[in-house]
Coordinates of C-alpha atoms in Angstrom, one line a residue:
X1 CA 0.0 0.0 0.0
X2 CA 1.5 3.4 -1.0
X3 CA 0.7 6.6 1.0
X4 CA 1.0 10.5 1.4
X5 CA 3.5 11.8 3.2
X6 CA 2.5 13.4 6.7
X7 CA 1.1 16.2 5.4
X8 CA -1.9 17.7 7.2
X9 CA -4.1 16.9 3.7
X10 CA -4.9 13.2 3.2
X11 CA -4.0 12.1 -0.5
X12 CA -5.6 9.1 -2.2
X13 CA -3.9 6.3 -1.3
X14 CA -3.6 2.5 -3.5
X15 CA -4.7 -0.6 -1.6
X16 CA -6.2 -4.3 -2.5
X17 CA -9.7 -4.3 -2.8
X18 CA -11.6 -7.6 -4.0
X19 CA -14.1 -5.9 -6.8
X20 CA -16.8 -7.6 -8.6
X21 CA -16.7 -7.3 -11.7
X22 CA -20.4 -9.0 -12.8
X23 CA -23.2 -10.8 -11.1
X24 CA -21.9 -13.9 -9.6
X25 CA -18.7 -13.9 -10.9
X26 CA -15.6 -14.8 -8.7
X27 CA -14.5 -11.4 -7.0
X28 CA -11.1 -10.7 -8.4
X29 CA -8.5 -8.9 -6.3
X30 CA -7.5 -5.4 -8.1
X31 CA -5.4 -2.3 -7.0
X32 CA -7.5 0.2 -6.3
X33 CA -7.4 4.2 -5.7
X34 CA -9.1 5.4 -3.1
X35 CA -10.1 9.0 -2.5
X36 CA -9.4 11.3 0.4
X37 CA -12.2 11.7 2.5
X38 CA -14.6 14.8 1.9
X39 CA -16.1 17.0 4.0
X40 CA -17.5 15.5 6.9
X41 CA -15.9 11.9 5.3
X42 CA -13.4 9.6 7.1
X43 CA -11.2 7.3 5.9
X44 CA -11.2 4.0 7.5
X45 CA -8.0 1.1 7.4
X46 CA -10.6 -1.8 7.1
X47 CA -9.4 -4.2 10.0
X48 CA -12.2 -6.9 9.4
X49 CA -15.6 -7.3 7.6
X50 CA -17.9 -10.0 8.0
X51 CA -19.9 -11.9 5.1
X52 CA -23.6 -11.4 5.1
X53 CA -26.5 -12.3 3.2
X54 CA -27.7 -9.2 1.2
X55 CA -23.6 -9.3 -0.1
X56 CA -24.6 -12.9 -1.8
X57 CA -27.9 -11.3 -3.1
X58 CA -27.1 -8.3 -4.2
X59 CA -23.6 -10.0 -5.8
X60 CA -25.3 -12.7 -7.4
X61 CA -28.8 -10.3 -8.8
X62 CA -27.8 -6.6 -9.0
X63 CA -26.5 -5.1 -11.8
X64 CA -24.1 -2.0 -11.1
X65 CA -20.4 -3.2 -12.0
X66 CA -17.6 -2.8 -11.5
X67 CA -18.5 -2.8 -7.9
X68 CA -16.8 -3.0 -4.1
X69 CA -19.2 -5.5 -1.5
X70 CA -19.0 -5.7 2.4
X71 CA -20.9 -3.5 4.6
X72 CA -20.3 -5.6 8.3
X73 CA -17.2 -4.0 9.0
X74 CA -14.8 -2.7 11.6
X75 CA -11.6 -0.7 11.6
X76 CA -9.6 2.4 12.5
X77 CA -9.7 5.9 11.5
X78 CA -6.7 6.7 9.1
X79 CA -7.7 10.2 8.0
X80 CA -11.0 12.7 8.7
X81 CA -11.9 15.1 5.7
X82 CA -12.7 18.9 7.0
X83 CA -15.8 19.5 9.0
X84 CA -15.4 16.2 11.1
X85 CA -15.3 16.8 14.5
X86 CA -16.5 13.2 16.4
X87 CA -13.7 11.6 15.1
X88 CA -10.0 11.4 15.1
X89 CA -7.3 9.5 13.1
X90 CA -6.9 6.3 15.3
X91 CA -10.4 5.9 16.6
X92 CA -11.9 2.3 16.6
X93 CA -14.9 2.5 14.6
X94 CA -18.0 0.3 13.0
X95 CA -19.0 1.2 9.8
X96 CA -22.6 1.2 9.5
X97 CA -25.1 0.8 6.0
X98 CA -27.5 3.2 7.6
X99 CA -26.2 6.4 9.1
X100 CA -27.8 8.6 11.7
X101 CA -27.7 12.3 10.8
X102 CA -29.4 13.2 14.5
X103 CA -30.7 16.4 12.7
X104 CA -33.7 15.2 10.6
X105 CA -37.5 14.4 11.3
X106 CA -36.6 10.8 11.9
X107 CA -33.7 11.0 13.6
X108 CA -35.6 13.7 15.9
X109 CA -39.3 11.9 16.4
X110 CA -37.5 8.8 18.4
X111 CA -39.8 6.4 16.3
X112 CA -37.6 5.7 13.7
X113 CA -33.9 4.9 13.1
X114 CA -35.0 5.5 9.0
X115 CA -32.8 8.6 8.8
X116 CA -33.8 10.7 6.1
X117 CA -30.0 12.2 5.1
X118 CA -28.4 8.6 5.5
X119 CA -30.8 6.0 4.9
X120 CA -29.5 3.1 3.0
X121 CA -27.8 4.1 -0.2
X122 CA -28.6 2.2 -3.1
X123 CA -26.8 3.7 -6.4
X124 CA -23.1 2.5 -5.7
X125 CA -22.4 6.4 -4.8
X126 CA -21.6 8.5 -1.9
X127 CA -24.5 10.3 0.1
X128 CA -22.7 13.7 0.2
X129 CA -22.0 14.6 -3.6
X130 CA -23.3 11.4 -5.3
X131 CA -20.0 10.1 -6.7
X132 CA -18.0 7.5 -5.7
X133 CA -14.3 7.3 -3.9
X134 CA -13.0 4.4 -5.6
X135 CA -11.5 3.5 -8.8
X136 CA -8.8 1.3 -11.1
X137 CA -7.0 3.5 -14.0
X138 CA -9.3 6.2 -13.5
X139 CA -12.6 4.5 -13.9
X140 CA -15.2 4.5 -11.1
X141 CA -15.8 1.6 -9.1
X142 CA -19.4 1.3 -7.2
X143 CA -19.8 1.6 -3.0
X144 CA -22.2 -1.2 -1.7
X145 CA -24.5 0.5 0.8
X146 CA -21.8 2.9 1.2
X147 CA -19.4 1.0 3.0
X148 CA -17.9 -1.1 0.9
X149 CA -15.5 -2.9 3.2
X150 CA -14.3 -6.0 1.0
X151 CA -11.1 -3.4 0.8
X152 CA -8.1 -2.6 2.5
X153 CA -9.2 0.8 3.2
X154 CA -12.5 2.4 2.2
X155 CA -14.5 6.1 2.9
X156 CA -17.8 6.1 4.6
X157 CA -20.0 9.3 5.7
X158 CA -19.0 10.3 9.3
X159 CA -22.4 10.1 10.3
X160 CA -22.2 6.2 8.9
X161 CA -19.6 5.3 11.2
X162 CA -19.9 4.5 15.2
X163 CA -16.9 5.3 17.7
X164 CA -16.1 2.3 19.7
X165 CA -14.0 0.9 22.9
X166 CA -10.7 0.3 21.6
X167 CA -10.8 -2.8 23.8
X168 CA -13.4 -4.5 22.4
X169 CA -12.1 -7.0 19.9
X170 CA -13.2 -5.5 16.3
X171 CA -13.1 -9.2 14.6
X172 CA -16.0 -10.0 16.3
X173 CA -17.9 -6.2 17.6
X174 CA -18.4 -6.0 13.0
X175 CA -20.8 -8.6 13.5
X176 CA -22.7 -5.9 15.4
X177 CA -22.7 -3.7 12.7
X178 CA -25.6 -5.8 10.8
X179 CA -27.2 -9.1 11.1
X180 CA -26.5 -9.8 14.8
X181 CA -27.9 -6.4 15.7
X182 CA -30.9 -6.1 13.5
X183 CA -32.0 -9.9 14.9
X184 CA -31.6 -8.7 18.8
X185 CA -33.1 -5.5 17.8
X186 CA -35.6 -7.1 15.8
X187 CA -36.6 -9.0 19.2
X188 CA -36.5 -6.1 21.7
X189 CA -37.2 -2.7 19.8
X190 CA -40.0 -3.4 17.0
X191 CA -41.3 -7.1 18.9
X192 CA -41.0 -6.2 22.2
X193 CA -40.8 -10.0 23.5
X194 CA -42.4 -10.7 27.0
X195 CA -42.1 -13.5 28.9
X196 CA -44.0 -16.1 29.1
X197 CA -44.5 -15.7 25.3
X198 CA -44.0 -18.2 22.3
X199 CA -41.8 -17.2 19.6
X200 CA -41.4 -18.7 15.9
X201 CA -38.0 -17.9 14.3
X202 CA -38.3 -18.8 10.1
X203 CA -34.7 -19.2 9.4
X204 CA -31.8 -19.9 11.2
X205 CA -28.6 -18.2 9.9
X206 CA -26.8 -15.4 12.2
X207 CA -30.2 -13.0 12.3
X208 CA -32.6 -15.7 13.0
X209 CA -30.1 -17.0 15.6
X210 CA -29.6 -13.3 17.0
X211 CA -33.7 -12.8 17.1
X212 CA -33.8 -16.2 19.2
X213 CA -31.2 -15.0 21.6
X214 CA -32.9 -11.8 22.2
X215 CA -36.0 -14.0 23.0
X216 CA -35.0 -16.0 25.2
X217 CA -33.0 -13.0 27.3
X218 CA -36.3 -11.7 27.1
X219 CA -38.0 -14.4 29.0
X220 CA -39.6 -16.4 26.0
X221 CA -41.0 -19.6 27.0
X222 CA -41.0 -21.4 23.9
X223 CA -38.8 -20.7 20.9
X224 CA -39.6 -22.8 17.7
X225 CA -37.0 -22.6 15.0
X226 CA -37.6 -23.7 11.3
X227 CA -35.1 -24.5 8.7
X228 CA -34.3 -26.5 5.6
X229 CA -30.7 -27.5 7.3
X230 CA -30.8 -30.3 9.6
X231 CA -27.3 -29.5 10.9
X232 CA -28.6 -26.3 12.2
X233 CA -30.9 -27.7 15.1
X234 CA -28.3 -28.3 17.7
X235 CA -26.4 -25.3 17.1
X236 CA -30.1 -23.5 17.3
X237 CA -30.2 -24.4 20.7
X238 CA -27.2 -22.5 22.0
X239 CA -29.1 -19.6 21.2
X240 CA -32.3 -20.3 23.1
X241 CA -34.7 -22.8 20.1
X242 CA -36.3 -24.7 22.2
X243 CA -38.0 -26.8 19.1
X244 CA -36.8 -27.6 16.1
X245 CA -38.6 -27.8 12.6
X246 CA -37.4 -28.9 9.3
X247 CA -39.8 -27.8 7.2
X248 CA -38.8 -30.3 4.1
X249 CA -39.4 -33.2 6.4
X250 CA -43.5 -32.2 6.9
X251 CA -46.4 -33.8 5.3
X252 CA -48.8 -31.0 6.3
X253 CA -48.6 -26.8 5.8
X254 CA -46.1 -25.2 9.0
X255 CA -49.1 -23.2 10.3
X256 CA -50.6 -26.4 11.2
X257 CA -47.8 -28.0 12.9
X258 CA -46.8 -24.3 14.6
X259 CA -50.7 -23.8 15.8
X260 CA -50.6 -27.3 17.5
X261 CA -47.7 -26.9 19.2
X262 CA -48.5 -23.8 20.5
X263 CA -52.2 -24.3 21.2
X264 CA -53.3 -21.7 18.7
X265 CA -50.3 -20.2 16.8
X266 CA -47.3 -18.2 18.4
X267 CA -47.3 -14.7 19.8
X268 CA -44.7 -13.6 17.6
X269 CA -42.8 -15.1 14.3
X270 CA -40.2 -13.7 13.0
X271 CA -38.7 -14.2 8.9
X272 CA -35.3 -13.8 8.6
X273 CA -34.8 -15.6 5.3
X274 CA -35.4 -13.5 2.6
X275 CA -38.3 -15.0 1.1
X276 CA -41.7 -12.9 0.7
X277 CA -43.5 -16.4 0.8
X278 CA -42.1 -17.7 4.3
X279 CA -43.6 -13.9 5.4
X280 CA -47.1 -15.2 4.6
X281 CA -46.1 -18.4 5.9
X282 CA -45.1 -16.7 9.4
X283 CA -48.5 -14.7 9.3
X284 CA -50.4 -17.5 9.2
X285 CA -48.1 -19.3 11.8
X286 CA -49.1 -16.6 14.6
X287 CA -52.0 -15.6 16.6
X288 CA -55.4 -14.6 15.9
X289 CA -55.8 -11.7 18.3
X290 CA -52.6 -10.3 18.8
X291 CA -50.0 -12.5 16.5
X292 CA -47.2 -10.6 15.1
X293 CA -45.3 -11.3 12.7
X294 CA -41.9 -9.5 11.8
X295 CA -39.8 -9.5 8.4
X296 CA -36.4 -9.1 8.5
X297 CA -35.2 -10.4 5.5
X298 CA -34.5 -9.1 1.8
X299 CA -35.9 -11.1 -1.1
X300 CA -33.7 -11.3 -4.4
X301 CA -37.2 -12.0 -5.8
X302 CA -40.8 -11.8 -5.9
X303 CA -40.6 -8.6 -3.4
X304 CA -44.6 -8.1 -2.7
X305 CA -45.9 -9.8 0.3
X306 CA -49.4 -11.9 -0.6
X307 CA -52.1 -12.2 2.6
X308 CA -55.5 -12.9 3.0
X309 CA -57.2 -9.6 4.5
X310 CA -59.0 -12.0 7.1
X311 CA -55.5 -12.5 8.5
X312 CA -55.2 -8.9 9.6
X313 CA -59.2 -8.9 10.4
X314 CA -58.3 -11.4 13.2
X315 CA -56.0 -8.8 14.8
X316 CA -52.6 -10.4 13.3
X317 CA -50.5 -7.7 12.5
X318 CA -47.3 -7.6 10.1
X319 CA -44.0 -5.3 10.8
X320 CA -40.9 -4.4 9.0
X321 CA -37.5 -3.1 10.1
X322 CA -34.1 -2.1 8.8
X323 CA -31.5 -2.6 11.5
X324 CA -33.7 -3.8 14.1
X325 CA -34.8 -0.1 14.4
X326 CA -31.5 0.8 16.4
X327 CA -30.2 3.9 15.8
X328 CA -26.3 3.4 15.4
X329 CA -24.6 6.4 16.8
X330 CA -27.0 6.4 19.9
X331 CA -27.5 2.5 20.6
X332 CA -24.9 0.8 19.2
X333 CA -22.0 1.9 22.4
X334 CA -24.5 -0.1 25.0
X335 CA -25.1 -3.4 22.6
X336 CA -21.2 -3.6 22.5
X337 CA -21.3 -2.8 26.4
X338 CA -23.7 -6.2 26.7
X339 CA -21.0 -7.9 24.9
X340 CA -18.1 -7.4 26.8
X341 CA -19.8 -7.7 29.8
X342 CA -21.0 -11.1 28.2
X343 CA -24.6 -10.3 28.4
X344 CA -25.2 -11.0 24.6
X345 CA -23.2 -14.0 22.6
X346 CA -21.8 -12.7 19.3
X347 CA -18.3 -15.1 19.0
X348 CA -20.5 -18.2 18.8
X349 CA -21.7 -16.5 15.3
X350 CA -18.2 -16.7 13.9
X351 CA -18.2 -19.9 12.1
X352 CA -14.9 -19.4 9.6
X353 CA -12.2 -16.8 9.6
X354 CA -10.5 -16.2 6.4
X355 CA -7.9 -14.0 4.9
X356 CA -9.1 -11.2 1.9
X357 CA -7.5 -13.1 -0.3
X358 CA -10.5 -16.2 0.5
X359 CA -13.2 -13.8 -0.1
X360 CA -14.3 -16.3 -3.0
X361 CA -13.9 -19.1 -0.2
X362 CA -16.3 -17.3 2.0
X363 CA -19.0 -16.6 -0.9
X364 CA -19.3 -20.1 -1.7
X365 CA -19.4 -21.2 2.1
X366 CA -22.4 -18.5 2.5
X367 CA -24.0 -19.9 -0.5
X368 CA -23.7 -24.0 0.6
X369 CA -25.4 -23.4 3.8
X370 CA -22.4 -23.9 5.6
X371 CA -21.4 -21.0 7.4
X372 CA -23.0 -18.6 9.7
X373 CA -20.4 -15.8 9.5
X374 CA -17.3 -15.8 7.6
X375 CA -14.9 -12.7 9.4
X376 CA -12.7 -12.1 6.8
X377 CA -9.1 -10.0 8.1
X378 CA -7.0 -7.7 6.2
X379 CA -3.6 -8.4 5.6
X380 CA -1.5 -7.1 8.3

């Protein structure tokens, strides 16, 4: 990696970055250029980034190429662009795919973490001046939800990045940055699990483990977990699944078998697959009354939900949520708290740890089933 010299301005700098050049095609390791940060910009040294879901989805469907993945990611300040004043070159941080501005009507109502400034970025570009801060031979390269962390070093919003303990080991906190969050969050903040109640959990990868977990801290007396993978049920019940359901082995619709075994249908399900049909599937599965039923995931296809109106004339009811409605800047210090004061399990979700270099590795472990979180660690 070539730098600047110390000179108070940042310069671009040239690092490896593993870019994709089309949908589903191996990621191939490139030089890249990387800009100095802008106005209220920072640039981070990428420590380690995690592997999750929407990476596979958006890799294997979307169709802006050439383009830089990862968005679970941890590392340390290297440079600030002018205006930035929370931050300062050496700061642990978490990069996060939706930013809090703390200035805008959502950031302000506290009913929302759906910031209106930094909500999720969807055109490959930077928020502040819609361009991008990468790119090989002069050419731009795409951001992915911009933070694009499948590179050594990468540029993300200030108000898209959280300070955090510089204790806390950042190979497993950048877990916290996406999937394990949004499940707890998806448990506590938009469910609001009491105990006592039953729980149904459709999918079992790092979120549906993470919403289980924040179940059973909250007291749930029965969690039911359902997933195609058989070798998920005993890892399931580390994190609180109390039953376990593989739905390819039933002769008779999941509702059925989840209203029997929870004399009626559960208080709350939860989808964290992906799949717009499971979210009917989990509607059905709770409670008439007071049944909800919360989708997490994000379908590669087929994105409208289907449901019979008499569902929601029962009193069902269906939620969404991005991040497991946490704000980052103002919630995610205490969920990394809970963590190293061993309140919450997060290492137990690292299944693999690979170098850059085995980012391909990692894809096609994420794709078999076989993984629940690949961290993958810059070269030293």
């Amino acid at each position: 990696m070539s730098s600047s010299s110390s000179s108070e301005q940042p310069r671009a700098i040239t690092c490896k970055a593993a870019v994709a050049w089309r949908a589903g095609e191996p990621l191939v390791m490139e030089e890249v250029e990387v800009s100095p940060p802008q106005p209220l910009e920072i640039r981070i040294k990428v420590v380690c980034t995690s592997l999750c879901r929407s990476d596979l989805s958006a890799w294997e469907s979307q169709s802006l190429f050439p383009r830089i993945f990862g968005h679970e990611a941890a590392g340390i300040v290297e440079s600030i662009g002018e205006g930035v004043t929370e931050f300062e070159k050496g700061d642990h941080v978490l990069a996060v795919f939706t930013g809090e501005c703390g200035s805008c009507r959502h950031c302000l109502s506290g009913k929302s973490n759906m910031c209106q400034v930094l909500g999720m970025e969807r055109k490959g570009l930077m928020h502040s001046d819609q361009k991008t801060r990468f790119s090989i031979k002069g050419k731009p390269v795409y951001h992915y939800c911009a933070v694009s962390s499948f590179s050594e070093y990468t540029v993300v919003h200030s108000g898209c990045a959280v300070k955090v303990d510089p204790l806390a080991p950042l190979h497993k906190i950048c877990l916290l940055s996406c999937g394990a969050a949004a499940g707890l969050g998806a448990a506590w903040n938009v469910a609001d699990v009491q105990k006592g109640s039953s729980v149904v959990v459709f999918g079992l990868g790092t979120v549906g483990l993470s919403v289980a977990q924040g179940a059973k801290l909250r007291g749930a007396a029965q969690i039911i977990g359902v997933d195609i993978n058989p070798a998920k049920a005993e890892q399931a019940k580390t994190f609180g699944v109390t039953d376990f359901i593989n739905s390819n082995d039933l002769s008779e619709p999941i509702p059925q078998v989840i209203k029997r075994m929870t004399g009626g249908g559960a208080d709350f399900s939860f989808e964290c697959v992906g799949d717009t049909g499971v979210a009917t599937t989990a509607l059905q599965s709770c409670s008439d009354g007071w049944g909800m039923t919360v989708t997490l995931g994000v379908p590669k296809v087929k994105p409208e939900v289907s449901a019979h109106y008499g569902l929601f004339l029962s009193g069902k009811s269906l939620k969404g949520t991005l991040f497991g409605g946490w704000k980052p800047k103002s919630d995610l210090p205490s969920l990394i708290e809970m963590y190293m004061n061993k309140e919450i399990m997060i290492d137990e979700l690292v299944t693999h740890n690979l170098g850059l270099d085995d980012i391909n590795e990692a894809f096609e472990l994420m794709r078999e089933g076989k993984c629940l979180r690949c961290v993958l660690h810059m070269p030293k």
